[in-house]
Amino acid sequence: MTDRAWDKLIQALPIVLAGPILRHVTAESVTVWVALKQPAEVELTIYETADRGTVLGTSVLQGRSPTVALGKSLHVVAVTAKSERNYLNSDRLYAYDLRFSFDDPQQSQKTLQQALQSIDFPTVSISYFAHQKPTFALPPHRLEDLRIVQGSCRKPHGGGYDALPILDSLIEDRAAQPQYRPHQLFLTGDQIYGDDVAEPFLWVASPLGDALLGWEEKLPMGWREPDDVEYYTPQQLPFGRRAEVATTQAGFTAGLHNKRGKVNSHLLSLGEYYACYLLAWSPTCWLMQVPPGRQISDRRQISRRWDREARALRQFIHTLWKVRRALANVATYTIFDDHDVSDDWNLNRAWCLRVLGRPLGRRTVQNALLAYAMFQAWGNTPEQFTAGQSGAKLLTAAADWSSSGGTDTVAYDRIARYVGMPIIDTQTNLPTFIEDGAVLILKRHPEAIAWHYTDTKSLS
């Protein structure tokens, strides 16, 4: 597809590309994450409910925040509602709503339902009630009454069916019962796969990422920046033919030991990592029809593999609406594992030297961590992204990097600092290590965001 065709496709999309996803929830505050195709001021309102969640009551918490421009057509926010007077209780159902305001005076304010809909998506269900507002319940006072759900390792073309839609059924069955419906969801790693990517998935994700950014990233190939490298755009590194680049140029280990097929479509660019999250959590951006394998290659082995992966993706997409609804209705907490970046990420010192000592390896890891921060970490610890904190500084740096079309090296270095990329020794071009007791760890900048966290307030 041409750039003009992609622009036309994005124009036809709803305002909301992914979300809303209910994130950090306590008695004092509620955070909701959402991704839009245009900038907006997002207002979050939390309501009491009556009659087993069917009737909306008075608003108890409110908050508003502007989106952050990750690209020309990608704007995200984790908006938090608070109150100094009101507190949420654990034995009740609450509902929430979002409203979107825009700078363009010709564009009217939108409700959540309006922002979710378009010609291709005339009806979107994100609620279990007639009022069409997402709902949730706080964890109960007694730990033995807590109902949590855990998931990990969600690969779209993995064997079998996607298990996450089961959560939608669990919530739907007990939606009106705050003491029995799931209270928290813990996604404990590999929410996306950066390495083992289906060829049809990258066929969609790579151009989608460029279109959302509004620019093409120049990925460094070589051994030392800025002199000993050449630059390639994502479209110059097509799906199904990235094994050599991922293994030799980036240094990734997932394709070693005769497993090159695992990295034939490895994510590399920032846009690809961004797009991967949107495609994993929402059906909205899956408007392109994946062609049959015979249109991709006249080699039977390649076309059959393509068709096999395409069938798995169609099944995955078929139930994405249930995943979207579930994530809107239960407090969701996440943490990465290795595949959110690449297989074996930071496994040992040898891996760190091999990958982080190469320009493309460093760039890809940094892209993955920036995407993780925007799509996962912000909702885990929203306090780290408030004014003056490292997360807020990262948001500014991410917007500056994108607005420059990937040329602002100062913004790039700031991103590296805040996502915790290891400090590189200028003499050896290798990452530096420091002692931490009896072991060596990568040396990070003191302003780096802390990815680990403990959830205690929601159970108080």
Short mmCIF file of C-alpha atoms in Angstrom, two decimals:
data_model
loop_
_atom_site.label_atom_id
_atom_site.label_comp_id
_atom_site.label_asym_id
_atom_site.label_seq_id
_atom_site.Cartn_x
_atom_site.Cartn_y
_atom_site.Cartn_z
CA MET A 1 0.00 0.00 0.00
CA THR A 2 1.12 3.55 -0.71
CA ASP A 3 1.50 6.22 1.97
CA ARG A 4 -1.65 7.87 0.63
CA ALA A 5 -3.57 4.61 0.91
CA TRP A 6 -2.42 4.17 4.51
CA ASP A 7 -3.42 7.74 5.34
CA LYS A 8 -6.87 7.06 3.89
CA LEU A 9 -7.14 3.86 5.91
CA ILE A 10 -6.23 5.63 9.15
CA GLN A 11 -8.71 8.40 8.42
CA ALA A 12 -11.44 5.74 8.27
CA LEU A 13 -10.50 4.32 11.68
CA PRO A 14 -12.37 5.29 14.87
CA ILE A 15 -10.75 7.90 17.09
CA VAL A 16 -9.90 5.20 19.66
CA LEU A 17 -7.35 2.75 18.26
CA ALA A 18 -6.97 0.61 21.40
CA GLY A 19 -8.42 0.61 24.87
CA PRO A 20 -9.78 1.75 27.12
CA ILE A 21 -7.77 -0.50 29.42
CA LEU A 22 -8.40 -0.27 33.16
CA ARG A 23 -5.02 -0.10 34.87
CA HIS A 24 -3.97 0.84 38.41
CA VAL A 25 -6.94 1.00 40.81
CA THR A 26 -7.02 1.95 44.49
CA ALA A 27 -9.61 3.42 46.82
CA GLU A 28 -8.19 6.88 46.09
CA SER A 29 -7.47 6.75 42.36
CA VAL A 30 -8.27 5.00 39.09
CA THR A 31 -6.08 5.01 35.95
CA VAL A 32 -7.31 4.20 32.46
CA TRP A 33 -5.06 3.87 29.39
CA VAL A 34 -6.21 4.61 25.84
CA ALA A 35 -4.63 5.09 22.39
CA LEU A 36 -6.11 7.55 19.88
CA LYS A 37 -5.43 8.48 16.26
CA GLN A 38 -5.45 12.23 17.06
CA PRO A 39 -4.49 14.44 20.00
CA ALA A 40 -7.12 15.12 22.63
CA GLU A 41 -7.75 16.16 26.19
CA VAL A 42 -9.16 13.07 27.89
CA GLU A 43 -11.48 13.33 30.89
CA LEU A 44 -12.07 10.29 33.12
CA THR A 45 -15.10 10.12 35.43
CA ILE A 46 -15.82 7.35 37.94
CA TYR A 47 -19.45 6.73 38.90
CA GLU A 48 -21.18 4.90 41.67
CA THR A 49 -23.81 2.41 40.50
CA ALA A 50 -27.07 1.04 41.89
CA ASP A 51 -29.38 -1.92 41.22
CA ARG A 52 -26.56 -4.39 40.71
CA GLY A 53 -24.60 -2.11 38.40
CA THR A 54 -27.45 -1.35 36.02
CA VAL A 55 -28.04 2.26 37.07
CA LEU A 56 -25.39 5.01 37.07
CA GLY A 57 -25.18 7.13 40.21
CA THR A 58 -23.19 10.22 41.11
CA SER A 59 -19.61 10.80 40.02
CA VAL A 60 -17.04 10.23 42.77
CA LEU A 61 -13.66 10.64 41.06
CA GLN A 62 -12.54 12.79 38.14
CA GLY A 63 -9.37 13.53 36.26
CA ARG A 64 -8.19 14.82 32.91
CA SER A 65 -4.98 14.73 30.95
CA PRO A 66 -3.72 15.47 27.43
CA THR A 67 -2.50 12.70 25.17
CA VAL A 68 1.17 12.32 24.28
CA ALA A 69 2.06 12.37 20.58
CA LEU A 70 3.96 9.18 19.85
CA GLY A 71 3.38 9.75 16.15
CA LYS A 72 1.37 11.70 13.63
CA SER A 73 -1.58 9.33 14.12
CA LEU A 74 -0.77 7.76 17.49
CA HIS A 75 -1.55 9.59 20.71
CA VAL A 76 -1.71 7.81 24.07
CA VAL A 77 -2.54 8.67 27.65
CA ALA A 78 -2.93 6.98 31.00
CA VAL A 79 -5.39 9.34 32.68
CA THR A 80 -5.94 9.18 36.43
CA ALA A 81 -9.09 10.18 38.32
CA LYS A 82 -8.75 11.24 41.95
CA SER A 83 -10.65 12.98 44.72
CA GLU A 84 -9.61 14.42 48.07
CA ARG A 85 -13.07 13.78 49.52
CA ASN A 86 -14.40 10.54 48.05
CA TYR A 87 -13.06 7.01 48.37
CA LEU A 88 -14.08 3.82 46.62
CA ASN A 89 -15.32 0.82 48.58
CA SER A 90 -14.56 -2.82 47.94
CA ASP A 91 -18.11 -4.15 48.07
CA ARG A 92 -19.57 -2.05 45.27
CA LEU A 93 -19.59 -1.83 41.51
CA TYR A 94 -18.23 1.30 39.87
CA ALA A 95 -18.50 2.47 36.28
CA TYR A 96 -16.34 4.87 34.32
CA ASP A 97 -16.62 7.03 31.24
CA LEU A 98 -14.23 8.96 29.04
CA ARG A 99 -14.84 12.20 27.15
CA PHE A 100 -12.56 13.58 24.46
CA SER A 101 -12.01 17.27 23.70
CA PHE A 102 -10.07 18.49 20.67
CA ASP A 103 -8.17 21.63 19.72
CA ASP A 104 -10.10 21.95 16.47
CA PRO A 105 -13.12 24.17 17.21
CA GLN A 106 -14.95 22.49 14.34
CA GLN A 107 -14.74 19.12 16.08
CA SER A 108 -17.25 18.57 18.86
CA GLN A 109 -16.50 16.79 22.11
CA LYS A 110 -16.89 13.01 21.85
CA THR A 111 -18.20 10.46 24.30
CA LEU A 112 -16.42 7.15 24.67
CA GLN A 113 -19.01 5.32 22.57
CA GLN A 114 -18.76 7.93 19.81
CA ALA A 115 -14.96 7.72 19.81
CA LEU A 116 -15.06 3.91 19.54
CA GLN A 117 -17.29 3.86 16.48
CA SER A 118 -16.77 4.38 12.76
CA ILE A 119 -18.31 3.18 9.50
CA ASP A 120 -16.40 -0.09 9.78
CA PHE A 121 -17.14 -0.36 13.52
CA PRO A 122 -20.77 0.81 13.88
CA THR A 123 -21.20 -0.98 17.22
CA VAL A 124 -18.49 -1.63 19.79
CA SER A 125 -19.22 -3.46 23.03
CA ILE A 126 -16.99 -2.67 26.00
CA SER A 127 -19.58 -3.09 28.75
CA TYR A 128 -21.70 -5.83 30.30
CA PHE A 129 -24.59 -3.45 31.02
CA ALA A 130 -27.18 -1.56 28.99
CA HIS A 131 -25.64 1.79 29.99
CA GLN A 132 -22.56 0.76 27.94
CA LYS A 133 -20.04 1.95 30.54
CA PRO A 134 -17.16 -0.28 31.63
CA THR A 135 -17.37 -1.38 35.27
CA PHE A 136 -15.07 -2.76 37.94
CA ALA A 137 -14.89 -3.81 41.56
CA LEU A 138 -12.08 -3.21 44.03
CA PRO A 139 -10.41 -6.17 45.75
CA PRO A 140 -12.30 -7.30 48.88
CA HIS A 141 -11.05 -6.66 52.40
CA ARG A 142 -10.39 -10.35 53.02
CA LEU A 143 -7.53 -11.80 51.03
CA GLU A 144 -9.27 -15.17 50.77
CA ASP A 145 -12.10 -13.47 48.84
CA LEU A 146 -9.75 -11.96 46.26
CA ARG A 147 -10.28 -13.19 42.71
CA ILE A 148 -7.26 -12.70 40.48
CA VAL A 149 -6.52 -13.90 36.96
CA GLN A 150 -3.01 -14.48 35.61
CA GLY A 151 -1.82 -14.81 32.04
CA SER A 152 1.41 -14.72 30.03
CA CYS A 153 3.13 -15.81 26.81
CA ARG A 154 0.41 -14.67 24.40
CA LYS A 155 1.68 -15.38 20.90
CA PRO A 156 -0.94 -14.63 18.22
CA HIS A 157 0.10 -17.51 15.95
CA GLY A 158 0.87 -19.96 18.77
CA GLY A 159 -0.73 -23.37 18.79
CA GLY A 160 -4.33 -23.54 19.94
CA TYR A 161 -6.79 -20.75 20.67
CA ASP A 162 -6.14 -17.48 22.46
CA ALA A 163 -7.02 -18.04 26.13
CA LEU A 164 -7.47 -14.39 27.10
CA PRO A 165 -11.07 -14.20 25.74
CA ILE A 166 -12.00 -16.63 28.55
CA LEU A 167 -11.55 -13.70 30.93
CA ASP A 168 -14.39 -11.90 29.15
CA SER A 169 -16.70 -14.82 29.89
CA LEU A 170 -15.58 -14.92 33.54
CA ILE A 171 -16.43 -11.26 33.99
CA GLU A 172 -19.68 -11.48 32.05
CA ASP A 173 -20.96 -14.38 34.19
CA ARG A 174 -20.51 -12.40 37.42
CA ALA A 175 -20.60 -8.80 36.13
CA ALA A 176 -23.27 -7.71 38.62
CA GLN A 177 -21.57 -9.34 41.64
CA PRO A 178 -18.66 -7.26 42.95
CA GLN A 179 -17.60 -9.94 45.42
CA TYR A 180 -17.39 -12.70 42.79
CA ARG A 181 -16.25 -11.11 39.52
CA PRO A 182 -12.47 -10.97 38.81
CA HIS A 183 -10.86 -8.10 40.70
CA GLN A 184 -7.38 -8.01 39.19
CA LEU A 185 -5.60 -9.30 36.10
CA PHE A 186 -1.84 -9.93 36.20
CA LEU A 187 -0.12 -10.30 32.82
CA THR A 188 3.29 -11.58 33.85
CA GLY A 189 5.31 -11.39 30.66
CA ASP A 190 5.44 -11.80 26.90
CA GLN A 191 2.39 -9.61 26.29
CA ILE A 192 3.87 -9.30 22.80
CA TYR A 193 6.55 -11.25 20.95
CA GLY A 194 9.32 -9.16 19.44
CA ASP A 195 11.21 -12.13 18.04
CA ASP A 196 8.87 -14.94 16.99
CA VAL A 197 6.55 -12.93 14.76
CA ALA A 198 4.29 -14.41 12.08
CA GLU A 199 5.05 -13.17 8.59
CA PRO A 200 1.45 -11.97 7.96
CA PHE A 201 1.59 -10.14 11.31
CA LEU A 202 4.71 -8.17 10.30
CA TRP A 203 3.18 -7.63 6.86
CA VAL A 204 0.53 -5.58 8.69
CA ALA A 205 2.55 -4.21 11.62
CA SER A 206 5.52 -2.75 9.75
CA PRO A 207 3.70 -0.40 7.35
CA LEU A 208 1.08 0.32 10.02
CA GLY A 209 3.84 1.44 12.38
CA ASP A 210 5.32 3.77 9.77
CA ALA A 211 1.87 5.20 9.01
CA LEU A 212 1.11 5.83 12.68
CA LEU A 213 4.47 7.53 13.21
CA GLY A 214 4.23 9.54 10.02
CA TRP A 215 7.92 8.90 9.28
CA GLU A 216 10.27 6.04 8.48
CA GLU A 217 12.89 5.13 11.05
CA LYS A 218 16.47 4.75 9.82
CA LEU A 219 17.83 1.60 11.45
CA PRO A 220 21.64 1.41 11.84
CA MET A 221 23.50 -1.53 10.28
CA GLY A 222 27.17 -1.87 11.13
CA TRP A 223 29.48 -1.96 14.09
CA ARG A 224 29.90 1.57 15.40
CA GLU A 225 27.85 4.74 15.07
CA PRO A 226 28.03 7.20 13.47
CA ASP A 227 30.87 6.33 11.09
CA ASP A 228 30.78 2.58 10.45
CA VAL A 229 27.06 2.13 9.74
CA GLU A 230 24.54 2.25 6.93
CA TYR A 231 20.88 2.98 7.51
CA TYR A 232 17.85 1.03 6.32
CA THR A 233 14.15 1.70 6.72
CA PRO A 234 11.80 -1.04 7.98
CA GLN A 235 10.36 -1.50 4.48
CA GLN A 236 13.85 -2.26 3.18
CA LEU A 237 13.95 -5.19 5.64
CA PRO A 238 10.88 -7.17 4.53
CA PHE A 239 8.97 -9.81 6.46
CA GLY A 240 10.33 -13.33 6.22
CA ARG A 241 13.87 -12.18 5.38
CA ARG A 242 15.22 -10.71 8.60
CA ALA A 243 17.05 -13.70 10.10
CA GLU A 244 20.52 -12.58 9.02
CA VAL A 245 19.90 -8.99 10.09
CA ALA A 246 18.43 -9.98 13.48
CA THR A 247 21.20 -12.49 14.23
CA THR A 248 24.33 -10.89 12.77
CA GLN A 249 23.60 -7.17 12.70
CA ALA A 250 21.51 -6.96 15.89
CA GLY A 251 23.13 -9.93 17.63
CA PHE A 252 19.90 -11.51 18.85
CA THR A 253 20.18 -15.14 19.91
CA ALA A 254 16.67 -16.42 19.21
CA GLY A 255 17.72 -17.56 15.74
CA LEU A 256 20.85 -19.45 16.76
CA HIS A 257 21.14 -23.25 16.74
CA ASN A 258 19.23 -23.73 13.49
CA LYS A 259 16.23 -21.68 14.62
CA ARG A 260 16.45 -18.94 11.99
CA GLY A 261 12.74 -19.27 11.30
CA LYS A 262 12.06 -17.81 14.76
CA VAL A 263 13.54 -14.44 13.75
CA ASN A 264 12.66 -14.20 10.06
CA SER A 265 10.21 -11.43 10.94
CA HIS A 266 11.76 -10.01 14.13
CA LEU A 267 10.44 -6.58 15.12
CA LEU A 268 13.09 -3.88 14.79
CA SER A 269 11.58 -0.41 14.46
CA LEU A 270 9.77 1.68 17.05
CA GLY A 271 6.67 1.81 14.86
CA GLU A 272 6.59 -1.98 14.66
CA TYR A 273 6.70 -2.37 18.44
CA TYR A 274 3.98 0.27 18.84
CA ALA A 275 1.81 -1.40 16.18
CA CYS A 276 2.32 -4.82 17.77
CA TYR A 277 0.60 -3.67 20.97
CA LEU A 278 -2.33 -2.16 19.09
CA LEU A 279 -2.81 -5.35 17.07
CA ALA A 280 -2.56 -7.52 20.19
CA TRP A 281 -5.14 -5.61 22.22
CA SER A 282 -7.71 -4.29 19.74
CA PRO A 283 -9.39 -5.37 16.50
CA THR A 284 -9.50 -1.77 15.23
CA CYS A 285 -6.26 -1.72 13.22
CA TRP A 286 -6.85 -5.12 11.59
CA LEU A 287 -8.71 -3.65 8.62
CA MET A 288 -6.28 -4.95 5.98
CA GLN A 289 -7.20 -8.27 4.42
CA VAL A 290 -4.25 -10.66 4.63
CA PRO A 291 -3.71 -12.07 1.13
CA PRO A 292 -3.40 -15.80 0.40
CA GLY A 293 0.07 -17.29 0.38
CA ARG A 294 0.12 -17.81 -3.39
CA GLN A 295 0.13 -14.01 -3.78
CA ILE A 296 3.16 -13.75 -1.51
CA SER A 297 5.40 -16.46 -2.97
CA ASP A 298 5.32 -19.08 -5.69
CA ARG A 299 7.41 -21.36 -3.46
CA ARG A 300 5.05 -23.91 -1.97
CA GLN A 301 6.78 -24.16 1.42
CA ILE A 302 6.66 -20.40 1.94
CA SER A 303 3.07 -19.99 0.76
CA ARG A 304 1.85 -22.89 2.93
CA ARG A 305 3.58 -21.46 6.02
CA TRP A 306 2.02 -18.06 5.27
CA ASP A 307 -1.47 -19.59 4.95
CA ARG A 308 -1.00 -21.55 8.18
CA GLU A 309 0.02 -18.43 10.10
CA ALA A 310 -2.74 -16.39 8.46
CA ARG A 311 -5.37 -18.89 9.65
CA ALA A 312 -4.04 -18.64 13.19
CA LEU A 313 -4.18 -14.84 13.02
CA ARG A 314 -7.75 -14.84 11.72
CA GLN A 315 -8.79 -16.93 14.72
CA PHE A 316 -6.88 -14.57 17.01
CA ILE A 317 -8.57 -11.50 15.50
CA HIS A 318 -12.02 -13.14 15.67
CA THR A 319 -12.08 -12.95 19.50
CA LEU A 320 -10.14 -9.69 19.97
CA TRP A 321 -13.35 -7.82 20.73
CA LYS A 322 -13.74 -10.00 23.82
CA VAL A 323 -10.16 -9.28 24.88
CA ARG A 324 -10.76 -5.56 24.47
CA ARG A 325 -13.93 -5.68 26.56
CA ALA A 326 -12.29 -7.73 29.31
CA LEU A 327 -9.29 -5.39 29.60
CA ALA A 328 -11.67 -2.44 29.96
CA ASN A 329 -13.43 -4.04 32.93
CA VAL A 330 -10.76 -5.37 35.29
CA ALA A 331 -7.75 -3.68 36.89
CA THR A 332 -4.77 -4.83 34.83
CA TYR A 333 -1.15 -5.03 35.96
CA THR A 334 1.72 -6.12 33.73
CA ILE A 335 5.45 -6.82 33.71
CA PHE A 336 7.71 -7.80 30.85
CA ASP A 337 9.53 -11.05 30.29
CA ASP A 338 12.12 -11.54 27.55
CA HIS A 339 9.89 -11.79 24.47
CA ASP A 340 8.46 -8.30 25.02
CA VAL A 341 11.93 -7.33 23.72
CA SER A 342 13.48 -10.50 22.26
CA ASP A 343 14.16 -14.07 23.34
CA ASP A 344 16.88 -14.34 26.04
CA TRP A 345 16.85 -10.57 26.66
CA ASN A 346 19.54 -9.72 29.26
CA LEU A 347 19.90 -13.44 30.02
CA ASN A 348 23.57 -13.16 30.91
CA ARG A 349 26.67 -11.04 30.37
CA ALA A 350 27.47 -12.70 27.05
CA TRP A 351 24.03 -11.77 25.65
CA CYS A 352 24.38 -8.17 26.83
CA LEU A 353 27.82 -7.79 25.23
CA ARG A 354 26.68 -9.46 22.01
CA VAL A 355 23.48 -7.45 21.51
CA LEU A 356 24.12 -4.14 23.28
CA GLY A 357 27.54 -3.90 21.64
CA ARG A 358 25.89 -3.57 18.21
CA PRO A 359 24.10 -0.41 17.01
CA LEU A 360 21.05 -2.27 15.69
CA GLY A 361 20.82 -4.40 18.83
CA ARG A 362 20.87 -1.30 21.03
CA ARG A 363 18.35 0.50 18.84
CA THR A 364 15.91 -2.41 18.85
CA VAL A 365 16.14 -2.95 22.62
CA GLN A 366 15.58 0.76 23.21
CA ASN A 367 12.59 0.77 20.84
CA ALA A 368 11.11 -2.20 22.70
CA LEU A 369 11.61 -0.56 26.11
CA LEU A 370 10.11 2.73 24.97
CA ALA A 371 7.07 0.88 23.64
CA TYR A 372 6.83 -1.06 26.91
CA ALA A 373 6.91 2.21 28.87
CA MET A 374 4.16 3.79 26.76
CA PHE A 375 1.87 0.75 26.56
CA GLN A 376 2.51 -1.08 29.84
CA ALA A 377 4.61 0.68 32.49
CA TRP A 378 2.69 3.98 32.46
CA GLY A 379 -0.43 2.22 33.69
CA ASN A 380 1.44 0.10 36.24
CA THR A 381 2.97 3.04 38.11
CA PRO A 382 1.25 6.25 36.97
CA GLU A 383 2.91 8.19 39.79
CA GLN A 384 6.26 7.74 38.00
CA PHE A 385 4.82 9.65 35.03
CA THR A 386 3.67 12.75 36.91
CA ALA A 387 5.33 16.15 36.52
CA GLY A 388 8.99 16.19 37.47
CA GLN A 389 9.35 12.40 37.53
CA SER A 390 11.44 10.34 35.11
CA GLY A 391 8.35 8.96 33.40
CA ALA A 392 7.10 12.46 32.57
CA LYS A 393 10.51 13.35 31.17
CA LEU A 394 10.37 10.20 29.06
CA LEU A 395 6.97 11.19 27.66
CA THR A 396 8.43 14.53 26.55
CA ALA A 397 11.49 12.86 25.03
CA ALA A 398 9.33 10.32 23.16
CA ALA A 399 7.21 13.11 21.68
CA ASP A 400 10.32 15.11 20.71
CA TRP A 401 11.91 12.06 19.06
CA SER A 402 8.80 11.44 16.98
CA SER A 403 8.16 15.08 16.06
CA SER A 404 11.71 15.26 14.68
CA GLY A 405 11.11 12.22 12.48
CA GLY A 406 13.73 10.26 14.37
CA THR A 407 16.54 12.81 13.94
CA ASP A 408 16.70 14.51 17.37
CA THR A 409 19.73 12.79 18.91
CA VAL A 410 19.31 14.69 22.17
CA ALA A 411 15.79 13.28 22.56
CA TYR A 412 17.09 9.82 21.64
CA ASP A 413 19.75 9.99 24.37
CA ARG A 414 17.14 11.16 26.88
CA ILE A 415 14.98 8.17 26.00
CA ALA A 416 17.97 5.89 26.57
CA ARG A 417 18.53 7.46 29.99
CA TYR A 418 14.96 7.14 31.22
CA VAL A 419 14.25 3.62 29.92
CA GLY A 420 17.47 2.43 31.56
CA MET A 421 19.63 1.58 28.57
CA PRO A 422 23.09 0.68 29.90
CA ILE A 423 25.82 3.28 29.68
CA ILE A 424 28.15 2.52 26.77
CA ASP A 425 31.93 2.65 27.17
CA THR A 426 33.12 5.08 24.47
CA GLN A 427 36.42 3.23 24.09
CA THR A 428 35.06 -0.28 23.59
CA ASN A 429 31.53 0.56 22.38
CA LEU A 430 30.29 -2.07 24.85
CA PRO A 431 27.86 -1.78 27.77
CA THR A 432 29.38 -1.15 31.18
CA PHE A 433 28.73 -3.22 34.30
CA ILE A 434 28.89 -2.44 38.01
CA GLU A 435 29.11 -4.68 41.05
CA ASP A 436 25.92 -5.40 42.95
CA GLY A 437 26.99 -7.58 45.83
CA ALA A 438 28.46 -10.75 44.40
CA VAL A 439 27.19 -10.19 40.84
CA LEU A 440 27.66 -7.76 37.97
CA ILE A 441 24.70 -5.76 36.68
CA LEU A 442 24.33 -3.33 33.80
CA LYS A 443 25.11 0.26 34.73
CA ARG A 444 22.00 2.39 34.27
CA HIS A 445 21.52 6.12 34.66
CA PRO A 446 20.23 7.04 38.15
CA GLU A 447 17.17 8.70 36.57
CA ALA A 448 16.09 5.45 34.88
CA ILE A 449 12.51 4.37 35.52
CA ALA A 450 12.06 1.52 37.98
CA TRP A 451 10.13 -1.19 36.17
CA HIS A 452 9.45 -3.29 39.27
CA TYR A 453 6.61 -2.30 41.59
CA THR A 454 4.48 -3.57 44.47
CA ASP A 455 0.71 -3.24 44.63
CA THR A 456 -0.34 -2.70 48.23
CA LYS A 457 -2.88 0.15 48.25
CA SER A 458 -5.50 -1.77 46.29
CA LEU A 459 -5.62 -4.37 49.07
CA SER A 460 -5.68 -1.97 52.00
#
